[in-house]
XYZ file of C-alpha atoms in Angstrom:
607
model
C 63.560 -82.612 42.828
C 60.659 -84.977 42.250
C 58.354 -81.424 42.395
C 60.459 -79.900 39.777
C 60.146 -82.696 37.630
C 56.237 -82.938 37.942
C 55.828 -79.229 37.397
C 58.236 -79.626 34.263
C 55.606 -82.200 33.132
C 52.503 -80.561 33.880
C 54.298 -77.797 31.560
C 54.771 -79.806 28.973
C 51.208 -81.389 28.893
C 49.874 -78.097 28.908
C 51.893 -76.452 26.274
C 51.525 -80.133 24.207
C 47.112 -80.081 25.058
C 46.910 -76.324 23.584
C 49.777 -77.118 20.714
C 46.809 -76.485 17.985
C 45.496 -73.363 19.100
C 48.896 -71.962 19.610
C 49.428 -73.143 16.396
C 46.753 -71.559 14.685
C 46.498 -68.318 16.900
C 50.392 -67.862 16.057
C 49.641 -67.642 12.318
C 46.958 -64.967 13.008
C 47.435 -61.105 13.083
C 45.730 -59.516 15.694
C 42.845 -58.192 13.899
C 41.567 -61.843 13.006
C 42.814 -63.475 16.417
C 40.218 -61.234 17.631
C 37.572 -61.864 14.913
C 37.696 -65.651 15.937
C 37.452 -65.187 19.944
C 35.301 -62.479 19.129
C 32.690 -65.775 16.812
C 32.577 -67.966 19.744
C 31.412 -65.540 22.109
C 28.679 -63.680 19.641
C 27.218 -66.817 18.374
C 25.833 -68.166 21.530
C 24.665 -64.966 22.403
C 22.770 -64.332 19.595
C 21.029 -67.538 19.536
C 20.478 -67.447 23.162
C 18.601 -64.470 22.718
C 17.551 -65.641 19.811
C 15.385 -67.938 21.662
C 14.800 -65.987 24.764
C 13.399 -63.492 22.670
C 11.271 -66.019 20.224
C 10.219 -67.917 23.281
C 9.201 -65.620 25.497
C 8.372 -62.029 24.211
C 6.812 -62.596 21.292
C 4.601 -65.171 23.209
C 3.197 -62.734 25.496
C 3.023 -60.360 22.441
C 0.948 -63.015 20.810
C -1.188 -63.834 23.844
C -1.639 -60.000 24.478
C -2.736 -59.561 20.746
C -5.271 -62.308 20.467
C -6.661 -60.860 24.059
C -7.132 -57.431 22.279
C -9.249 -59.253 19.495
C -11.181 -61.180 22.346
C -12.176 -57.718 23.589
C -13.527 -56.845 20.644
C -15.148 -60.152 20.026
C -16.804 -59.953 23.690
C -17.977 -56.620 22.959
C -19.859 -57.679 20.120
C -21.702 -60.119 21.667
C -22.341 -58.044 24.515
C -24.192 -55.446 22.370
C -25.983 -58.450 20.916
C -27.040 -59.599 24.322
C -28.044 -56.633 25.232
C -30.558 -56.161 22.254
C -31.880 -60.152 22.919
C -32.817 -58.926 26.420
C -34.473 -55.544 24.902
C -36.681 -57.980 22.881
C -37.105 -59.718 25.284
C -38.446 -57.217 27.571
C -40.574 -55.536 24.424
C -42.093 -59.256 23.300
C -43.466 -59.550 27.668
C -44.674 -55.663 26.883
C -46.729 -56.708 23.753
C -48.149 -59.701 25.022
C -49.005 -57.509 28.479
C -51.054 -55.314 26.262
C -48.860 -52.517 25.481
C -48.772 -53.039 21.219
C -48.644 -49.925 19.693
C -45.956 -48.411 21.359
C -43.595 -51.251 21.578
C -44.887 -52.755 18.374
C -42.523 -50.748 16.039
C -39.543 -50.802 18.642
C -39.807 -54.654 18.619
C -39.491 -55.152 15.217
C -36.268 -52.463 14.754
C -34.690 -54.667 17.598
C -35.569 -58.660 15.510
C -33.723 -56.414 12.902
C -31.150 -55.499 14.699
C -29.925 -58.906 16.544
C -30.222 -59.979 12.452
C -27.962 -57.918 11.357
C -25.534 -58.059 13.908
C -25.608 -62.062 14.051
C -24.939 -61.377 10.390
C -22.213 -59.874 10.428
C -20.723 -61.839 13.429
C -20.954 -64.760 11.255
C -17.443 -64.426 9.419
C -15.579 -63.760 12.932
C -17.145 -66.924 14.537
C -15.391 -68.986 11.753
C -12.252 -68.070 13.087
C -13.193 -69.450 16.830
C -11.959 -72.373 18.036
C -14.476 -75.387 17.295
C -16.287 -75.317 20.283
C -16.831 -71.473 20.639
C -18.141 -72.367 17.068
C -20.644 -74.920 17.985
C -22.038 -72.444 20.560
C -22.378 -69.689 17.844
C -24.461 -71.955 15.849
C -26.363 -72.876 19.536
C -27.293 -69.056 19.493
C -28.567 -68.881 15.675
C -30.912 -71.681 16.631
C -32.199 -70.568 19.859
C -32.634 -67.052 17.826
C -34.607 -69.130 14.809
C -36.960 -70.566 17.381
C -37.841 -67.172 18.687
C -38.566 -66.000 15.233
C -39.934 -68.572 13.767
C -42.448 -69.954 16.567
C -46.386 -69.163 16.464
C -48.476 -67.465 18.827
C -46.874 -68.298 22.366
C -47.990 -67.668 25.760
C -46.005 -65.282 28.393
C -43.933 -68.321 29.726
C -42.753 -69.604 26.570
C -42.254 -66.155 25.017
C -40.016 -65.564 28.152
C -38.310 -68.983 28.086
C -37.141 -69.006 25.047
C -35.445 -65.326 24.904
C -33.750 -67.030 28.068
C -32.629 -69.715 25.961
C -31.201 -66.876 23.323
C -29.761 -65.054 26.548
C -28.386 -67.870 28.021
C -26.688 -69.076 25.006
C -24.814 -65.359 23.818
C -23.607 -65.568 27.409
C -22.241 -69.005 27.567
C -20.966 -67.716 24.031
C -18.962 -64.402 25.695
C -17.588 -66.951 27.897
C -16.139 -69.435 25.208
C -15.051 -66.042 23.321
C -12.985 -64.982 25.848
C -11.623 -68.777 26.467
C -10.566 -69.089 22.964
C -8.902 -65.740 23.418
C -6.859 -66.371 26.252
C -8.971 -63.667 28.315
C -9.838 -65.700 31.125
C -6.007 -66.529 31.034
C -4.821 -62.963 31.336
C -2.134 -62.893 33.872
C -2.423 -59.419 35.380
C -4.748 -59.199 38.845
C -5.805 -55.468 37.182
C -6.799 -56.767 34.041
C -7.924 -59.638 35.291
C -10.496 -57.818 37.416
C -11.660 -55.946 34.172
C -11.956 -59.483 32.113
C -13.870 -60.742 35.010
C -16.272 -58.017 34.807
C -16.975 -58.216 31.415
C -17.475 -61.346 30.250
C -19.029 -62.430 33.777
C -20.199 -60.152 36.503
C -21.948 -57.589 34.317
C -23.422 -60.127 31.097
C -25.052 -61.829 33.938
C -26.250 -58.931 35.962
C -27.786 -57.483 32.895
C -29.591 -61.216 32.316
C -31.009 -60.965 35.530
C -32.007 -57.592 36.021
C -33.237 -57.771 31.843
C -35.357 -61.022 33.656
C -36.617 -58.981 35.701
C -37.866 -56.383 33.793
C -39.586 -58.541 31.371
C -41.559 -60.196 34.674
C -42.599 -56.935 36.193
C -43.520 -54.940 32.671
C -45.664 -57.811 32.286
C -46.846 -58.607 35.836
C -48.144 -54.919 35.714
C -50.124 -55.343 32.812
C -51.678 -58.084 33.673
C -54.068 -59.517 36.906
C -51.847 -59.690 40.143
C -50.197 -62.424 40.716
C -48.953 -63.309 37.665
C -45.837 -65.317 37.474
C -45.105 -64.692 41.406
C -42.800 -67.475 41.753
C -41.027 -66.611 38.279
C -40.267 -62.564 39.983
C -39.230 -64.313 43.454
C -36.867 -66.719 42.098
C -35.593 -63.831 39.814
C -34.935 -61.293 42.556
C -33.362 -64.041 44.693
C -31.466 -64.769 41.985
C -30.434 -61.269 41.084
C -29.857 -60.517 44.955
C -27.264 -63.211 44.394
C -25.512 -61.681 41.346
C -25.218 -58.345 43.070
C -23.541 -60.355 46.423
C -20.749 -61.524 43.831
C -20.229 -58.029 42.344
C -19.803 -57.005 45.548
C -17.519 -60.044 46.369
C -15.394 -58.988 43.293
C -15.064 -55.650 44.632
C -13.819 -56.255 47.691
C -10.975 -58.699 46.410
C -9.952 -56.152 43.771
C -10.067 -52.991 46.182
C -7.155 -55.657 47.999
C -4.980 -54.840 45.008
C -2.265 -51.753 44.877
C -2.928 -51.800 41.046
C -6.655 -51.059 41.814
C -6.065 -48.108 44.247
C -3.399 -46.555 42.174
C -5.176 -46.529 38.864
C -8.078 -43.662 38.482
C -10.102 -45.553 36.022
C -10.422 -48.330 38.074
C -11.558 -45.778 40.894
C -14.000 -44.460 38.792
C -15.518 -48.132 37.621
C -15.651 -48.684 41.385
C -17.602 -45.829 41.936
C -20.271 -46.524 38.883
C -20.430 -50.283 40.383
C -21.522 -48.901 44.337
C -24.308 -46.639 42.047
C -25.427 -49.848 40.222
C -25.892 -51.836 43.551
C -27.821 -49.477 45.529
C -30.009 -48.603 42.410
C -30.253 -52.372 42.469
C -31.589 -52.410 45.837
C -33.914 -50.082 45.514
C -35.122 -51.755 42.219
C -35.301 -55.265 43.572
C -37.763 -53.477 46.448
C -39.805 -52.510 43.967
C -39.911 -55.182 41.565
C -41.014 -57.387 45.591
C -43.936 -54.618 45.388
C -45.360 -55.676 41.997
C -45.440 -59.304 43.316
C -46.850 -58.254 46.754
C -49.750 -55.463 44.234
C -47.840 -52.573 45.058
C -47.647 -51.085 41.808
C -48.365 -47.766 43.239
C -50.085 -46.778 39.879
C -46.919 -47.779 37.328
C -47.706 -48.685 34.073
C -45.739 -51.341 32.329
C -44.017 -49.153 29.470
C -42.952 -46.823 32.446
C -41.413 -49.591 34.755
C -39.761 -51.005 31.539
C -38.313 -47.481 30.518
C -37.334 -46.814 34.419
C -36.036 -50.530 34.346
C -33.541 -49.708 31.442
C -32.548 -46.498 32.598
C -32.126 -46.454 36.165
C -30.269 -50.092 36.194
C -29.118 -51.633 32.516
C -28.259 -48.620 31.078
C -25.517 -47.586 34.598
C -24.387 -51.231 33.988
C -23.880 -51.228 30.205
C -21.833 -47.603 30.509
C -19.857 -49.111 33.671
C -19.196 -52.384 30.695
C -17.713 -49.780 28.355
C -15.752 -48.232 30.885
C -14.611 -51.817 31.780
C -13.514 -52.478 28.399
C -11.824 -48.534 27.407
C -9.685 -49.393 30.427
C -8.851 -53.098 29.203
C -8.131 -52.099 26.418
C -5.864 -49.255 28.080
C -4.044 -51.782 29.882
C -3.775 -54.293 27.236
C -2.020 -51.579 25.077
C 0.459 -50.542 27.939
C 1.044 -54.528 28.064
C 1.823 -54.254 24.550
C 4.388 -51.005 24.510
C 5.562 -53.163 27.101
C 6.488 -56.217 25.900
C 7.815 -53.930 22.746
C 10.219 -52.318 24.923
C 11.396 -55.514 26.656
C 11.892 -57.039 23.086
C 13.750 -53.629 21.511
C 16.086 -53.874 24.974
C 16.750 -57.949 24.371
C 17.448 -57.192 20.843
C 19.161 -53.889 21.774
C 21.028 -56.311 24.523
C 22.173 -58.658 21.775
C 23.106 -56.048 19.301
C 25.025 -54.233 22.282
C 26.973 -57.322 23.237
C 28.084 -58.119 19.867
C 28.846 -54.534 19.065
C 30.813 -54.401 22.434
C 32.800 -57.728 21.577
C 33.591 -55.930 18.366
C 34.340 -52.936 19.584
C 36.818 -53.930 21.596
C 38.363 -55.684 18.801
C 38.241 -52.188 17.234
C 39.422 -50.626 20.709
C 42.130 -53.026 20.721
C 43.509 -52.571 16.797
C 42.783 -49.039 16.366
C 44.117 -48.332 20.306
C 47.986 -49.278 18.325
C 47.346 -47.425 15.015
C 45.694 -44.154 16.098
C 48.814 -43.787 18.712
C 50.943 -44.044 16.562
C 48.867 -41.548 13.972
C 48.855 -39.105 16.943
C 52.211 -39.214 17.141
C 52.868 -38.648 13.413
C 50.028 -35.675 13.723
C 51.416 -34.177 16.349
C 55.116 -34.221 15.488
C 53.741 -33.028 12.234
C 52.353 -29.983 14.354
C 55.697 -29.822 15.951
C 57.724 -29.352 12.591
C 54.528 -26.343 11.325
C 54.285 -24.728 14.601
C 57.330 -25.600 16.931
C 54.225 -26.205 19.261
C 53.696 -30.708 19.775
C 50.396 -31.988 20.694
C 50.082 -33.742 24.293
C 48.816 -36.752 23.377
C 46.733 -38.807 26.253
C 46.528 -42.247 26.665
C 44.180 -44.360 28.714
C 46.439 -47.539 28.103
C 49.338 -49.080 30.617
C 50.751 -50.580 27.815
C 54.223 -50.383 26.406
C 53.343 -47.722 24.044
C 51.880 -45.470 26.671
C 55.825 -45.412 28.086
C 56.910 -44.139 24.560
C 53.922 -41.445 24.673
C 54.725 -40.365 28.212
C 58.120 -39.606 27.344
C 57.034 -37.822 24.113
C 54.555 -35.984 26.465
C 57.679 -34.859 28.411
C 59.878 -33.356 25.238
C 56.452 -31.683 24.378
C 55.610 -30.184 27.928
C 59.115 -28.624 27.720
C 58.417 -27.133 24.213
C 55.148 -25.262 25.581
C 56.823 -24.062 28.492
C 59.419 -22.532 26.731
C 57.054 -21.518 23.954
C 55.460 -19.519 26.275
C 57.936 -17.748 27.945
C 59.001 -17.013 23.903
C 55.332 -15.565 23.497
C 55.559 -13.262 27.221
C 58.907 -12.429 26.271
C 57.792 -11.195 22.519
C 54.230 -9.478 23.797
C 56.508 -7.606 26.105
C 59.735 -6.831 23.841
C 57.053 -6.013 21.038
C 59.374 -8.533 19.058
C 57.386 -11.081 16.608
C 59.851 -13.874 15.104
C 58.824 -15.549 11.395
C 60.043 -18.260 9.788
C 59.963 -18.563 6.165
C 60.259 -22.064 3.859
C 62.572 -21.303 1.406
C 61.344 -24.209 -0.929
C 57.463 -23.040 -0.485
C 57.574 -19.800 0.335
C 55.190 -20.409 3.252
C 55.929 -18.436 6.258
C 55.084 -19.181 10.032
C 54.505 -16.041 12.173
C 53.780 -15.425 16.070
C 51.306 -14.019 16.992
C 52.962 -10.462 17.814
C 53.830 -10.140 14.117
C 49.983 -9.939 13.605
C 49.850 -7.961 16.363
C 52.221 -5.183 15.421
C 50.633 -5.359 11.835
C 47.104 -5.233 13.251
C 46.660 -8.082 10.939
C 43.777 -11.243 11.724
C 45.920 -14.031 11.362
C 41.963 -15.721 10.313
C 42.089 -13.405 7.110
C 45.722 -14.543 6.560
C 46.197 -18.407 6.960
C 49.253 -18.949 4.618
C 51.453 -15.670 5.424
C 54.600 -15.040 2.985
C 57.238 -12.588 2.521
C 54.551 -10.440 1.688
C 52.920 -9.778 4.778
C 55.918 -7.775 6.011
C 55.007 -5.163 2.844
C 51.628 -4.304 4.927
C 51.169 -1.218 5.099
C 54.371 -0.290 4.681
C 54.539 3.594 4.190
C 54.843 4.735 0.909
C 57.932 6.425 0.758
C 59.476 3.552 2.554
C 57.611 1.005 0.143
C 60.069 0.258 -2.057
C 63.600 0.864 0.667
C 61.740 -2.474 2.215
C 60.555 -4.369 -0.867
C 64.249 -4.510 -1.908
C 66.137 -5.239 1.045
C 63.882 -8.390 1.677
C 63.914 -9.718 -2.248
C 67.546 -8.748 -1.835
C 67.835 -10.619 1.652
C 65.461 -13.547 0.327
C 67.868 -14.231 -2.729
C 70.912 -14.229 -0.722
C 69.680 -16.192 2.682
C 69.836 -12.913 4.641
C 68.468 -9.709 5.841
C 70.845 -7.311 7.369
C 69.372 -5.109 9.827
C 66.838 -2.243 8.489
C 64.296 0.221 9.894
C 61.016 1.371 8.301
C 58.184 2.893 8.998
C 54.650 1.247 9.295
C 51.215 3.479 8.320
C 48.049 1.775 10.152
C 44.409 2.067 9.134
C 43.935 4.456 11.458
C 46.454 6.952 9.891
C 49.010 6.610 12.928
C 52.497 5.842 12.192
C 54.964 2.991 14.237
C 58.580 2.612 13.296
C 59.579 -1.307 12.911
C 62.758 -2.950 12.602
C 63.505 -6.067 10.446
C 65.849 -8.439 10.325
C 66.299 -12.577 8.971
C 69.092 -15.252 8.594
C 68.948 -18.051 6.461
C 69.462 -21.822 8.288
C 68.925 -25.433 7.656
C 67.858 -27.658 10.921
C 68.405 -31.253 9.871
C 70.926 -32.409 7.888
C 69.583 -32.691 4.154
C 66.356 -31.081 4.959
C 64.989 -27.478 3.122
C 66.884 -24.645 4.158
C 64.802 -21.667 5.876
C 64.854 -18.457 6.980
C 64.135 -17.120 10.556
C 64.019 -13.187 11.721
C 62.129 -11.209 13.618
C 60.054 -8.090 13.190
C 60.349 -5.300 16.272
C 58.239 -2.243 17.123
C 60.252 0.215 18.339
C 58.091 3.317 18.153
C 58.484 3.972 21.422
C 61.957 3.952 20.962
C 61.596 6.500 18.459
C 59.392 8.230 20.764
C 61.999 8.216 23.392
C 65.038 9.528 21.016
C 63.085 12.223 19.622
C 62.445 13.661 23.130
C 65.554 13.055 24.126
C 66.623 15.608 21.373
C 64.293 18.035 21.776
C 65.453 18.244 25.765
C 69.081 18.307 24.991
C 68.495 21.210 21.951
C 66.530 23.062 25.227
C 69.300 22.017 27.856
C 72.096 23.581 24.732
C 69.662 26.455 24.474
C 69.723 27.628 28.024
C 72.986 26.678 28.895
C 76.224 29.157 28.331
C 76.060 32.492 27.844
C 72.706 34.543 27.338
C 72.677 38.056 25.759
C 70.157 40.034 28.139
C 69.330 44.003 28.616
C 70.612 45.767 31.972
C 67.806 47.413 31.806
C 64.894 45.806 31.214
C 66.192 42.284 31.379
C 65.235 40.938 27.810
C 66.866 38.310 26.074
C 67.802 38.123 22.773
C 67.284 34.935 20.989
C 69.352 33.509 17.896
C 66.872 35.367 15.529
C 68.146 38.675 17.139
C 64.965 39.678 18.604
C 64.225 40.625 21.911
C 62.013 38.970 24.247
C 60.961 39.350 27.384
C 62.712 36.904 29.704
C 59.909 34.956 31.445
C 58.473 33.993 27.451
C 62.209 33.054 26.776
C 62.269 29.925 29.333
C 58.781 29.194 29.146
C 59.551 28.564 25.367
C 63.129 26.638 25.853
C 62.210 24.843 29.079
C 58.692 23.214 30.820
C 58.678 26.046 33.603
C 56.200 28.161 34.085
C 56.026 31.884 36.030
C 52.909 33.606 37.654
C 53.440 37.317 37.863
C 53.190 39.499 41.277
C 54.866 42.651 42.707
C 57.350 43.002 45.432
C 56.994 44.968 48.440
C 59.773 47.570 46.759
C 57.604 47.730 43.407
C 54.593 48.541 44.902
C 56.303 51.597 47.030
C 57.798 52.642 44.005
C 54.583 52.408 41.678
C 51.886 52.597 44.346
C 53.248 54.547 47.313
C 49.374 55.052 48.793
C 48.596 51.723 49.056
C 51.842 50.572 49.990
C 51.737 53.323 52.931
C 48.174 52.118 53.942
C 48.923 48.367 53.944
C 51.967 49.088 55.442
C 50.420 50.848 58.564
C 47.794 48.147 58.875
C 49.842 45.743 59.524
C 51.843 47.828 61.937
C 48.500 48.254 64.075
C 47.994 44.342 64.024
C-alpha cells in the first residue's frame, strides 16, 4: 500500500513539474510543436559550429594564407641575396684584376639589388616591427657598400658579408612573421626548412667561397689562406646539415610517397658531391694548385657547377610548397564546406522530419483521395505503400486489401475480354466521357494515345458505310432512352478487311444520388460469321449430294439443276472437298488395249 501511494505521488509531481509545457505543447498543432523542439535543437548546433568553424578552420585558412604570402616574400629576398653574393663575387673579380669584363656586369647587378630593394620597400611595411627593423639593417649595410671609397679585398669582402648576412637573417624574420617556421606539416616543413635555411646559407658559403678563390687566383699565392680554410670548413659544415636534413626527411612516408620531393632529393645528392669536388678544388687554390684557372673561369664554373644546381633545387623547393600549401588550402575549404554542409544538413534534417512528420498524415490521406479518385475513372485503385506503423498505415493496409481484390478481378475481366474478343465501355451520361478497355481499342485498331477522352463516337469508327447510319441511330436512339438493344454491324479497317461487331449498352446509376451511366460492351464476332457462313456452304453441299441424283446408264453423267450434263467425277469435286486421280482397270485395259494387257499379263505369269 505504502508503494502505491509513493508511486501515486511521484505521478503527481511529475505531471505537476511538466504542468507548463503540457500546457503550452497542448495548445500547439503539430506543425508548430515541432517548429519549437525543432529551435532548441538547431540553435545550439548552429552556434556550435558556428564557433567550431570560426575557431578552427578559418584559423588554419588564415595561417595557411599568410604562409603563401611568406613564400613569396622569402622568394624575393632570396633573388635579392642571390644578386648581393653575385656582386659580391664580381667586386673580389675587379679588385683581382679582371675589370673589363666584370666591369659592366657589376654595375647591371648595383642596379639590380636597387631596384629590387625598391620595390621590396612597400611589402616590408607590412612586416611585423622587427622583420622591419632588419629591412632597414639591409638598406644600410647595402648604403655602405655603395657609398664607401676605394677599399681593400678584406673590406670589399666584409662588408658584402654584412649585406649577405643581413638579407638572410631577413628571410628568416620573413618567414617568422609569416608563420613559416610554424608550419605544422613534417612535408612542408622540410620544404620551409630548406628555403629559408639550408639553401640561403649554402649559397652564402659557397658565394664566400667563390669570391676568395676568383680573387686568390688573381692575385700572389697565398692570399687570404686562412679566410678560404675557415670558409671551406665552414661550408663542409653546411653541406653535413643538408645532409642531416635529408636523412630525417627521407624518415617520413610523406617524403617517399611524394615525386617532387623525390626529385628535390635527387638535385640535393648532385649539389653535395659537386660540392665535394668543389671544396677540393677551392683546398688547391690555397695549397697553388690552380692548375692554370683563371679567375673569371673559376667564378663562371663556381656559379654554374654549384649556385646555379642550388638556386634551381630552391625553386623546386618553393613550386612544391607552394603545391602543398594549395592542397592545404582546398583542404581546409572542404573541411569548412562539410562543417557548414554538416550544420545546414542537421538543421535541414530536424526540419525535415518536421516535414516527414506533417506531410507523412496529409499526403496519405491525398493518396487515398487520388487513388479512390482512380478507382471511380478506371475501376482500377492505386496500392498505396506506407513506410509508417502508425494507425493510419492499418486504414491503408486494409484499403490495400479492397484494391488487391479489384486488380485481381480486373484482370481476369481483361484475359476473359482478350479471349472472348469482348471490350466493355462505360459512358457518363452527364459528360459524355466514356471509359473503354483496352479490347475496344483493340477491335477498333484504335491508339487509345491518339484518343484520351473516347465518347459515343468512337463506336462510329470505321463503321462501314452502308451500315453508317443503321448504327448512328440505334446508339443516339439507345443514348436518349438509357439503352441499346442488341445490334450487329459491320466494321471496315484501314487495311480494307472487314470484321462483323456486335453492340449492346444499359443505362445504370451506382450510388444513390450520383450521375446515371451507361455500360455495354462491344464484341467481335467475325469469326462467328466466319463459322456460319461455312456452315452454310457445307450444308447447301451436304443438300446437294444427298437424295436422288439424275445420272446416264451409259456413260454415268450427272445432270445438275441447270440441266446440263457433267461428267460425274467434276460433279463431286464441285459439291464436295474430294478429289479423284484417274487410272484404268485390269478389264479396261483388255478391252481398249488387248496387246499390252496380254503381254503384262504373261509377265507376270512367268514371275
Amino acid at each position: 500500500m505504502a508503494i502505491k501511494m509513493d508511486r501515486s505521488n511521484m505521478k503527481k509531481n511529475i505531471d505537476r513539474f511538466f504542468a507548463p509545457a503540457i500546457y503550452l505543447v497542448n495548445r500547439l498543432k503539430y506543425l508548430h510543436k515541432f517548429l519549437l523542439i525543432s529551435a532548441f535543437f538547431s540553435i545550439p548546433i548552429a552556434v556550435s559550429m558556428y564557433l567550431l568553424i570560426q575557431n578552427n578552420i578559418h584559423y588554419w585558412e588564415d595561417f595557411t594564407q599568410k604562409e603563401v604570402h611568406g613564400v613569396q616574400y622569402v622568394d624575393f629576398l632570396r633573388h635579392l641575396l642571390e644578386d648581393a653574393q653575385t656582386h659580391r663575387g664580381l667586386s673580389m673579380l675587379y679588385l683581382a684584376g679582371e675589370r673589363a669584363p666584370v666591369a659592366r656586369r657589376l654595375s647591371e647587378k648595383g642596379s639590380d639589388i636597387d631596384d629590387g630593394m625598391n620595390r621590396f620597400d612597400p611589402l616590408a611595411g607590412t612586416l611585423e616591427e622587427g622583420s622591419k627593423k632588419q629591412w632597414k639593417a639591409v638598406r644600410e649595410s647595402w648604403r655602405a657598400v655603395k657609398q664607401a671609397g676605394p677599399l681593400t679585398a678584406s673590406e670589399t669582402y666584409r662588408a658584402h658579408n654584412v649585406v649577405a648576412d643581413n638579407l638572410t637573417l631577413m628571410i628568416e624574420m620573413t618567414a617568422y612573421d609569416n608563420k613559416l617556421i610554424l608550419d605544422p606539416d613534417p612535408d612542408s616543413y622540410f620544404l620551409v626548412n630548406l628555403m629559408i635555411r639550408e639553401l640561403p646559407r649554402t649559397t652564402d658559403h659557397v658565394g664566400r667561397l667563390r669570391a676568395l678563390g676568383s680573387y686568390a687566383l688573381g692575385k700572389s699565392p697565398g692570399v687570404d689562406n686562412e679566410e678560404l680554410m675557415y670558409g671551406i670548413g665552414a661550408a663542409k659544415s653546411r653541406l653535413e646539415s643538408l645532409e642531416g636534413e635529408l636523412a630525417i626527411a627521407e624518415t617520413l612516408p610523406e617524403f617517399k610517397a611524394d615525386a617532387a620531393l623525390a626529385v628535390i632529393k635527387s638535385d640535393l645528392g648532385l649539389i653535395k658531391s659537386r660540392s665535394e669536388e668543389y671544396l677540393k678544388l677551392v683546398d688547391g687554390i690555397v695549397h697553388e694548385k690552380n692548375h692554370g684557372i683563371t679567375p673569371l673561369v673559376f667564378f663562371d664554373a663556381s656559379t654554374s657547377e654549384i649556385l646555379l644546381p642550388v638556386y634551381k633545387s630552391y625553386d623546386a623547393s618553393k613550386g612544391e610548397l607552394l603545391r602543398l600549401l594549395a592542397a592545404r588550402m582546398k583542404s581546409l575549404e572542404r573541411q569548412s564546406f562539410f562543417a557548414w554542409s554538416a550544420t545546414i544538413t542537421v538543421l535541414a534534417a530536424v526540419l525535415y522530419l518536421l516535414a516527414g512528420f506533417y506531410l507523412s498524415v496529409i499526403r496519405t490521406v491525398s493518396r487515398l483521395g487520388v487513388s479512390t479518385r482512380q478507382m471511380s475513372r478506371t475501376g482500377l485503385p492505386e496500392i498505396i505503400t506506407l513506410e509508417s506503423r502508425d494507425e493510419l498505415n492499418e486504414v491503408v493496409m486494409r484499403f490495400n486489401e479492397v484494391a488487391v481484390a479489384l486488380r485481381r478481378s480486373h484482370l481476369i475481366l481483361l484475359l476473359s475480354e482478350r479471349l472472348a474478343k469482348v471490350g466493355s465501355w462505360d459512358l457518363d451520361m452527364a459528360t459524355g466521357s466514356m471509359h473503354c478497355s483496352p479490347e475496344v481499342y483493340s477491335i477498333y485498331q484504335a491508339d487509345p494515345v491518339n484518343a484520351p477522352n473516347p465518347s459515343l463516337l468512337l463506336l462510329l469508327r470505321g463503321v462501314h458505310p452502308d451500315d453508317a447510319q443503321m448504327v448512328k441511330d440505334r446508339i443516339q436512339k439507345g443514348a436518349s432512352a438509357g439503352n441499346i438493344p442488341l445490334f450487329e454491324y459491320r466494321l471496315r479497317l484501314q487495311d480494307g478487311s472487314i470484321r462483323y461487331l456486335s453492340c449492346e449498352g444499359t443505362s445504370a446509376t451506382y450510388a444513390p444520388g450520383g450521375t446515371a451511366s451507361m455500360t455495354g460492351f462491344v464484341q467481335d464476332i467475325t469469326n462467328r460469321k466466319k463459322t456460319e457462313e461455312e456452315l452454310r456452304e457445307a450444308l447447301k453441299k451436304v443438300k446437294q449430294l444427298s437424295g436422288l441424283l439424275p445420272i446416264c446408264a451409259s456413260c454415268k453423267k450427272i445432270r445438275d439443276d441447270e440441266g446440263y450434263w457433267e461428267a460425274i467425277e467434276m460433279y463431286i469435286e464441285r459439291h464436295s472437298e474430294a478429289e479423284f486421280s484417274h487410272s484404268l482397270c485390269d478389264d479396261c485395259v483388255k478391252k481398249l488395249y488387248p496387246d499390252f494387257y496380254d503381254k503384262n499379263h504373261n509377265n507376270k505369269d512367268r514371275k
